[in-house]
Tab-separated table of C-alpha atoms in Angstrom:
chain	number	residue	atom	x	y	z
A	16	UNK	CA	2.024	10.116	12.149
A	17	UNK	CA	1.121	6.487	12.700
A	18	UNK	CA	0.704	4.303	15.768
A	19	UNK	CA	3.729	2.247	16.904
A	20	UNK	CA	4.521	-0.979	15.068
A	21	UNK	CA	4.740	-3.673	17.740
A	22	UNK	CA	5.470	-7.173	16.503
A	23	UNK	CA	4.055	-10.303	18.188
A	24	UNK	CA	6.253	-11.956	20.794
A	25	UNK	CA	7.033	-14.839	18.415
A	26	UNK	CA	8.150	-12.678	15.467
A	27	UNK	CA	10.533	-9.853	14.699
A	28	UNK	CA	12.663	-8.097	12.096
A	29	UNK	CA	16.275	-9.258	12.025
A	30	UNK	CA	19.107	-6.752	12.148
A	31	UNK	CA	22.833	-7.278	11.788
A	32	UNK	CA	25.079	-9.251	9.446
A	33	UNK	CA	23.248	-10.630	6.380
A	34	UNK	CA	20.114	-8.790	7.472
A	35	UNK	CA	19.138	-5.141	7.940
A	36	UNK	CA	22.171	-3.036	8.819
A	37	UNK	CA	20.723	0.421	8.208
A	38	UNK	CA	17.426	2.129	7.550
A	39	UNK	CA	16.275	5.209	5.682
A	40	UNK	CA	13.768	7.643	7.102
A	41	UNK	CA	11.991	9.390	4.231
A	42	UNK	CA	10.035	12.633	4.593
A	43	UNK	CA	7.614	14.226	2.164
A	44	UNK	CA	7.105	17.967	2.506
A	45	UNK	CA	4.529	20.136	0.765
A	46	UNK	CA	5.447	23.621	1.958
A	47	UNK	CA	4.558	26.948	0.405
A	48	UNK	CA	7.300	29.490	-0.427
A	49	UNK	CA	6.383	31.737	2.516
A	50	UNK	CA	5.815	29.007	5.101
A	51	UNK	CA	8.173	28.135	7.948
A	52	UNK	CA	7.877	24.614	9.302
A	53	UNK	CA	9.761	23.029	12.195
A	54	UNK	CA	10.097	19.264	11.950
A	55	UNK	CA	10.321	17.336	15.209
A	56	UNK	CA	9.471	13.884	13.857
A	57	UNK	CA	11.665	10.843	14.315
A	58	UNK	CA	11.690	7.171	15.131
A	59	UNK	CA	12.604	4.953	18.090
A	60	UNK	CA	13.812	1.404	17.472
A	61	UNK	CA	13.628	-1.293	20.143
A	62	UNK	CA	15.773	-4.417	19.781
A	63	UNK	CA	16.365	-7.652	21.655
A	64	UNK	CA	19.296	-10.075	21.565
A	65	UNK	CA	16.900	-13.010	21.873
A	66	UNK	CA	16.171	-14.390	18.413
A	67	UNK	CA	12.468	-14.876	17.800
A	68	UNK	CA	10.956	-17.875	16.044
A	69	UNK	CA	9.577	-16.103	12.944
A	70	UNK	CA	10.657	-13.299	10.650
A	71	UNK	CA	8.120	-10.557	9.966
A	72	UNK	CA	7.094	-10.071	6.349
A	73	UNK	CA	5.335	-7.215	4.575
A	74	UNK	CA	3.157	-7.479	1.506
A	75	UNK	CA	1.788	-4.366	-0.155
A	76	UNK	CA	-1.539	-4.726	-1.944
A	77	UNK	CA	-3.417	-2.392	-4.270
A	78	UNK	CA	-1.039	-0.283	-6.356
A	79	UNK	CA	2.285	-0.416	-4.453
A	80	UNK	CA	4.482	0.300	-7.481
A	81	UNK	CA	2.175	3.016	-8.776
A	82	UNK	CA	1.568	1.031	-11.933
A	83	UNK	CA	-1.357	3.371	-12.554
A	84	UNK	CA	0.921	6.408	-12.767
A	85	UNK	CA	-0.676	9.085	-14.908
A	86	UNK	CA	-4.191	7.640	-14.684
A	87	UNK	CA	-6.748	10.373	-13.809
A	88	UNK	CA	-8.519	10.004	-10.473
A	89	UNK	CA	-11.607	11.764	-11.866
A	90	UNK	CA	-13.760	14.630	-10.653
A	91	UNK	CA	-16.409	14.014	-8.019
A	92	UNK	CA	-16.593	10.779	-6.035
A	93	UNK	CA	-14.769	7.888	-7.724
A	94	UNK	CA	-13.688	4.440	-6.614
A	95	UNK	CA	-10.657	2.708	-8.148
A	96	UNK	CA	-10.153	-1.040	-7.762
A	97	UNK	CA	-7.084	-3.278	-7.812
A	98	UNK	CA	-6.790	-7.061	-7.703
A	99	UNK	CA	-4.057	-9.331	-6.322
A	100	UNK	CA	-4.866	-12.722	-7.919
A	101	UNK	CA	-4.677	-16.158	-6.243
A	102	UNK	CA	-1.546	-17.037	-8.241
A	103	UNK	CA	0.421	-14.827	-5.863
A	104	UNK	CA	-0.196	-16.906	-2.731
A	105	UNK	CA	-0.238	-20.167	-4.694
A	106	UNK	CA	3.279	-19.643	-6.005
A	107	UNK	CA	4.923	-17.551	-3.298
A	108	UNK	CA	3.648	-19.195	-0.120
A	109	UNK	CA	5.731	-22.039	1.266
A	110	UNK	CA	4.231	-21.970	4.764
A	111	UNK	CA	0.689	-23.419	4.965
A	112	UNK	CA	-0.620	-20.426	6.949
A	113	UNK	CA	0.489	-16.828	7.372
A	114	UNK	CA	-0.563	-14.760	10.377
A	115	UNK	CA	-1.505	-11.113	9.789
A	116	UNK	CA	-1.073	-8.850	12.820
A	117	UNK	CA	-1.331	-5.350	11.369
A	118	UNK	CA	-2.307	-3.411	8.272
A	119	UNK	CA	-2.246	0.252	7.298
A	120	UNK	CA	-4.102	1.945	4.452
A	121	UNK	CA	-2.430	4.671	2.409
A	122	UNK	CA	-3.803	7.326	0.072
A	123	UNK	CA	-3.119	11.040	-0.408
A	124	UNK	CA	-5.055	14.285	-0.005
A	125	UNK	CA	-8.158	13.338	-2.009
A	126	UNK	CA	-8.503	9.894	-0.392
A	127	UNK	CA	-11.774	9.364	1.461
A	128	UNK	CA	-12.463	5.668	2.049
A	129	UNK	CA	-10.611	2.380	1.528
A	130	UNK	CA	-11.488	-1.299	1.837
A	131	UNK	CA	-9.549	-4.524	1.309
A	132	UNK	CA	-11.533	-7.731	0.781
A	133	UNK	CA	-9.870	-11.116	1.129
A	134	UNK	CA	-11.255	-14.160	-0.715
A	135	UNK	CA	-10.431	-17.852	-0.481
A	136	UNK	CA	-9.500	-20.028	-3.461
A	137	UNK	CA	-13.195	-20.687	-4.172
A	138	UNK	CA	-13.988	-16.963	-4.339
A	139	UNK	CA	-15.767	-16.814	-0.993
A	140	UNK	CA	-15.258	-13.688	1.107
A	141	UNK	CA	-13.059	-14.404	4.129
A	142	UNK	CA	-12.954	-10.895	5.552
A	143	UNK	CA	-13.093	-7.193	4.753
A	144	UNK	CA	-10.937	-4.563	6.424
A	145	UNK	CA	-12.323	-1.067	5.995
A	146	UNK	CA	-11.049	2.408	6.715
A	147	UNK	CA	-14.330	4.321	6.925
A	148	UNK	CA	-12.722	7.752	6.997
A	149	UNK	CA	-9.328	8.819	5.686
A	150	UNK	CA	-7.676	12.158	6.456
A	151	UNK	CA	-4.273	12.640	4.838
A	152	UNK	CA	-3.609	15.614	7.088
A	153	UNK	CA	-3.964	13.469	10.212
A	154	UNK	CA	-2.095	10.367	9.059
A	155	UNK	CA	-0.873	9.124	5.712
A	156	UNK	CA	-1.024	5.452	6.739
A	157	UNK	CA	-3.525	4.908	9.572
A	158	UNK	CA	-3.744	1.501	11.181
A	159	UNK	CA	-6.893	-0.419	10.241
A	160	UNK	CA	-8.403	-1.417	13.580
A	161	UNK	CA	-10.617	-4.180	12.155
A	162	UNK	CA	-7.551	-6.449	12.095
A	163	UNK	CA	-8.115	-6.889	15.828
A	164	UNK	CA	-6.388	-9.977	17.185
A	165	UNK	CA	-5.196	-10.855	13.695
A	166	UNK	CA	-6.180	-12.958	10.715
A	167	UNK	CA	-4.674	-15.624	8.472
A	168	UNK	CA	-3.701	-16.101	4.829
A	169	UNK	CA	-3.733	-19.523	3.159
A	170	UNK	CA	-2.648	-20.655	-0.311
A	171	UNK	CA	-5.023	-19.559	-3.021
A	172	UNK	CA	-6.287	-16.524	-1.119
A	173	UNK	CA	-6.584	-13.307	-3.105
A	174	UNK	CA	-7.619	-9.685	-2.567
A	175	UNK	CA	-9.376	-6.685	-3.993
A	176	UNK	CA	-8.387	-3.226	-2.808
A	177	UNK	CA	-10.797	-0.363	-3.461
A	178	UNK	CA	-9.902	3.272	-2.849
A	179	UNK	CA	-12.462	6.069	-2.995
A	180	UNK	CA	-11.454	9.653	-3.742
A	181	UNK	CA	-13.385	12.892	-3.633
A	182	UNK	CA	-12.182	15.594	-6.016
A	183	UNK	CA	-14.330	18.770	-5.908
A	184	UNK	CA	-15.848	19.654	-9.261
A	185	UNK	CA	-14.498	23.202	-8.917
A	186	UNK	CA	-10.912	21.949	-9.173
A	187	UNK	CA	-9.712	22.997	-12.607
A	188	UNK	CA	-9.257	20.061	-15.030
A	189	UNK	CA	-5.523	20.731	-15.410
A	190	UNK	CA	-5.107	20.592	-11.608
A	191	UNK	CA	-7.106	17.423	-10.952
A	192	UNK	CA	-4.991	14.633	-9.503
A	193	UNK	CA	-3.647	11.579	-11.273
A	194	UNK	CA	-1.994	8.531	-9.762
A	195	UNK	CA	1.697	9.161	-9.145
A	196	UNK	CA	4.518	9.513	-6.641
A	197	UNK	CA	4.016	13.139	-5.672
A	198	UNK	CA	2.010	14.186	-2.630
A	199	UNK	CA	-0.278	16.154	-4.946
A	200	UNK	CA	-0.986	12.934	-6.858
A	201	UNK	CA	-2.806	9.878	-5.504
A	202	UNK	CA	-1.957	6.392	-4.305
A	203	UNK	CA	-3.811	3.278	-3.121
A	204	UNK	CA	-1.734	0.902	-1.000
A	205	UNK	CA	-2.568	-1.569	1.772
A	206	UNK	CA	0.489	-2.408	3.913
A	207	UNK	CA	-0.012	-5.874	5.430
A	208	UNK	CA	2.378	-7.104	8.141
A	209	UNK	CA	2.475	-10.854	8.717
A	210	UNK	CA	4.659	-13.807	9.738
A	211	UNK	CA	6.474	-15.983	8.815
A	212	UNK	CA	8.052	-13.985	5.983
A	213	UNK	CA	7.767	-15.501	2.508
A	214	UNK	CA	10.194	-14.903	-0.339
A	215	UNK	CA	8.744	-13.437	-3.527
A	216	UNK	CA	5.750	-12.069	-1.679
A	217	UNK	CA	6.442	-8.400	-1.110
A	218	UNK	CA	4.266	-6.397	-3.502
A	219	UNK	CA	1.207	-7.319	-5.549
A	220	UNK	CA	-0.195	-4.797	-7.992
A	221	UNK	CA	-0.013	-3.531	-11.568
A	222	UNK	CA	3.545	-3.259	-12.819
A	223	UNK	CA	5.128	-0.230	-14.415
A	224	UNK	CA	8.371	-1.413	-16.085
A	225	UNK	CA	11.424	0.612	-15.165
A	226	UNK	CA	12.138	1.102	-18.864
A	227	UNK	CA	8.759	2.828	-19.197
A	228	UNK	CA	9.396	4.979	-16.138
A	229	UNK	CA	12.696	6.146	-17.587
A	230	UNK	CA	11.149	6.754	-21.012
A	231	UNK	CA	8.317	8.785	-19.540
A	232	UNK	CA	10.520	10.866	-17.279
A	233	UNK	CA	8.417	13.850	-16.293
A	234	UNK	CA	6.055	13.564	-19.256
A	235	UNK	CA	3.151	12.320	-17.166
A	236	UNK	CA	1.460	14.695	-14.710
A	237	UNK	CA	2.266	13.685	-11.158
A	238	UNK	CA	5.010	11.269	-12.173
A	239	UNK	CA	8.468	11.896	-10.848
A	240	UNK	CA	11.110	9.187	-10.764
A	241	UNK	CA	12.012	8.811	-7.057
A	242	UNK	CA	15.677	8.882	-6.036
A	243	UNK	CA	15.509	5.312	-4.791
A	244	UNK	CA	14.574	4.199	-8.322
A	245	UNK	CA	16.982	6.485	-10.166
A	246	UNK	CA	19.925	5.479	-7.982
A	247	UNK	CA	19.202	1.782	-8.510
A	248	UNK	CA	18.651	1.811	-12.278
A	249	UNK	CA	21.939	0.076	-13.169
A	250	UNK	CA	20.968	-3.000	-11.130
A	251	UNK	CA	17.307	-3.089	-12.150
A	252	UNK	CA	15.742	-5.336	-14.716
A	253	UNK	CA	13.290	-3.855	-17.192
A	254	UNK	CA	10.431	-5.616	-15.404
A	255	UNK	CA	10.903	-5.192	-11.678
A	256	UNK	CA	13.360	-4.402	-8.920
A	257	UNK	CA	14.556	-6.208	-5.830
A	258	UNK	CA	13.190	-5.129	-2.464
A	259	UNK	CA	14.228	-6.114	1.061
A	260	UNK	CA	16.570	-9.037	1.829
A	261	UNK	CA	14.847	-12.374	1.276
A	262	UNK	CA	11.535	-10.718	0.491
A	263	UNK	CA	11.653	-9.924	-3.242
A	264	UNK	CA	8.376	-9.685	-5.077
A	265	UNK	CA	7.047	-11.738	-8.002
A	266	UNK	CA	3.307	-11.188	-7.560
A	267	UNK	CA	1.664	-9.406	-10.465
A	268	UNK	CA	-1.677	-7.772	-9.775
A	269	UNK	CA	-3.851	-5.623	-12.010
A	270	UNK	CA	-5.920	-2.481	-12.150
A	271	UNK	CA	-9.586	-3.459	-12.094
A	272	UNK	CA	-11.300	-0.275	-13.247
A	273	UNK	CA	-13.071	2.679	-11.688
A	274	UNK	CA	-16.624	3.575	-10.793
A	275	UNK	CA	-18.249	6.994	-10.428
A	276	UNK	CA	-20.253	6.914	-7.189
A	277	UNK	CA	-22.130	10.207	-7.326
A	278	UNK	CA	-22.731	12.430	-4.308
A	279	UNK	CA	-21.390	11.062	-1.009
A	280	UNK	CA	-24.340	12.329	1.047
A	281	UNK	CA	-26.810	10.683	-1.308
A	282	UNK	CA	-24.767	7.498	-1.226
A	283	UNK	CA	-24.797	7.366	2.566
A	284	UNK	CA	-28.522	8.097	2.756
A	285	UNK	CA	-29.371	5.357	0.309
A	286	UNK	CA	-26.928	2.619	1.250
A	287	UNK	CA	-25.092	3.623	4.429
A	288	UNK	CA	-21.322	3.692	4.875
A	289	UNK	CA	-20.976	0.038	3.859
A	290	UNK	CA	-22.003	0.948	0.330
A	291	UNK	CA	-18.564	2.347	-0.302
A	292	UNK	CA	-17.049	-1.078	0.177
């Protein structure tokens, strides 16, 4: 599970006519043939009839569209990097300042450590938000506490997102994870909640054209076309798809390579936990 999403008193998510009128609760199960599991999860929504000043926006950094689908994670300890360039905030931001109030980091079973670094237009580090320990069994999208009282985004800001995975060497090569949609595959996504919402600023990462997804089908290990893509194919372009009302994406990020880090214990002894960032 994850901690409750509580918006600031000046911002909220609109519901009703011309806004959100329904929501979908999606579950991912990884259950063996002889297992019996009782699901008691759910969601509570709290609403107010008093309109708030700002609309909440969400931008996903890293690899939100799984543009790296099929790419091997690698055996041992490996860090994969993604970049959201400054063109995203330069073109998509209309407000002079955006206020970040929450972020959650997401990986899968082999995820170990994750850090997002924010830079200004001159390339100076503004802040780093780090998840020092990730446990997919405890939470698939834990809140990153370093956000604290919040932070800001200004035009020209950009990000790197680095995810570290640990795949035991004894895992057979044909069973080692790749990036993909399945729970047995891997992801690297930073969910950033902010206000006021900006159009065309919803996702920033490497793009996997829908035409390529359809062509690949199940040919790539770990890649499975989700229902929400398959059901929307007639209305999709070959380049990207529309997201939530008024919050469609046009930010194109990139995969920035991987690095083998060696043994985690040796890494911590030599550099400390910060070395993973």
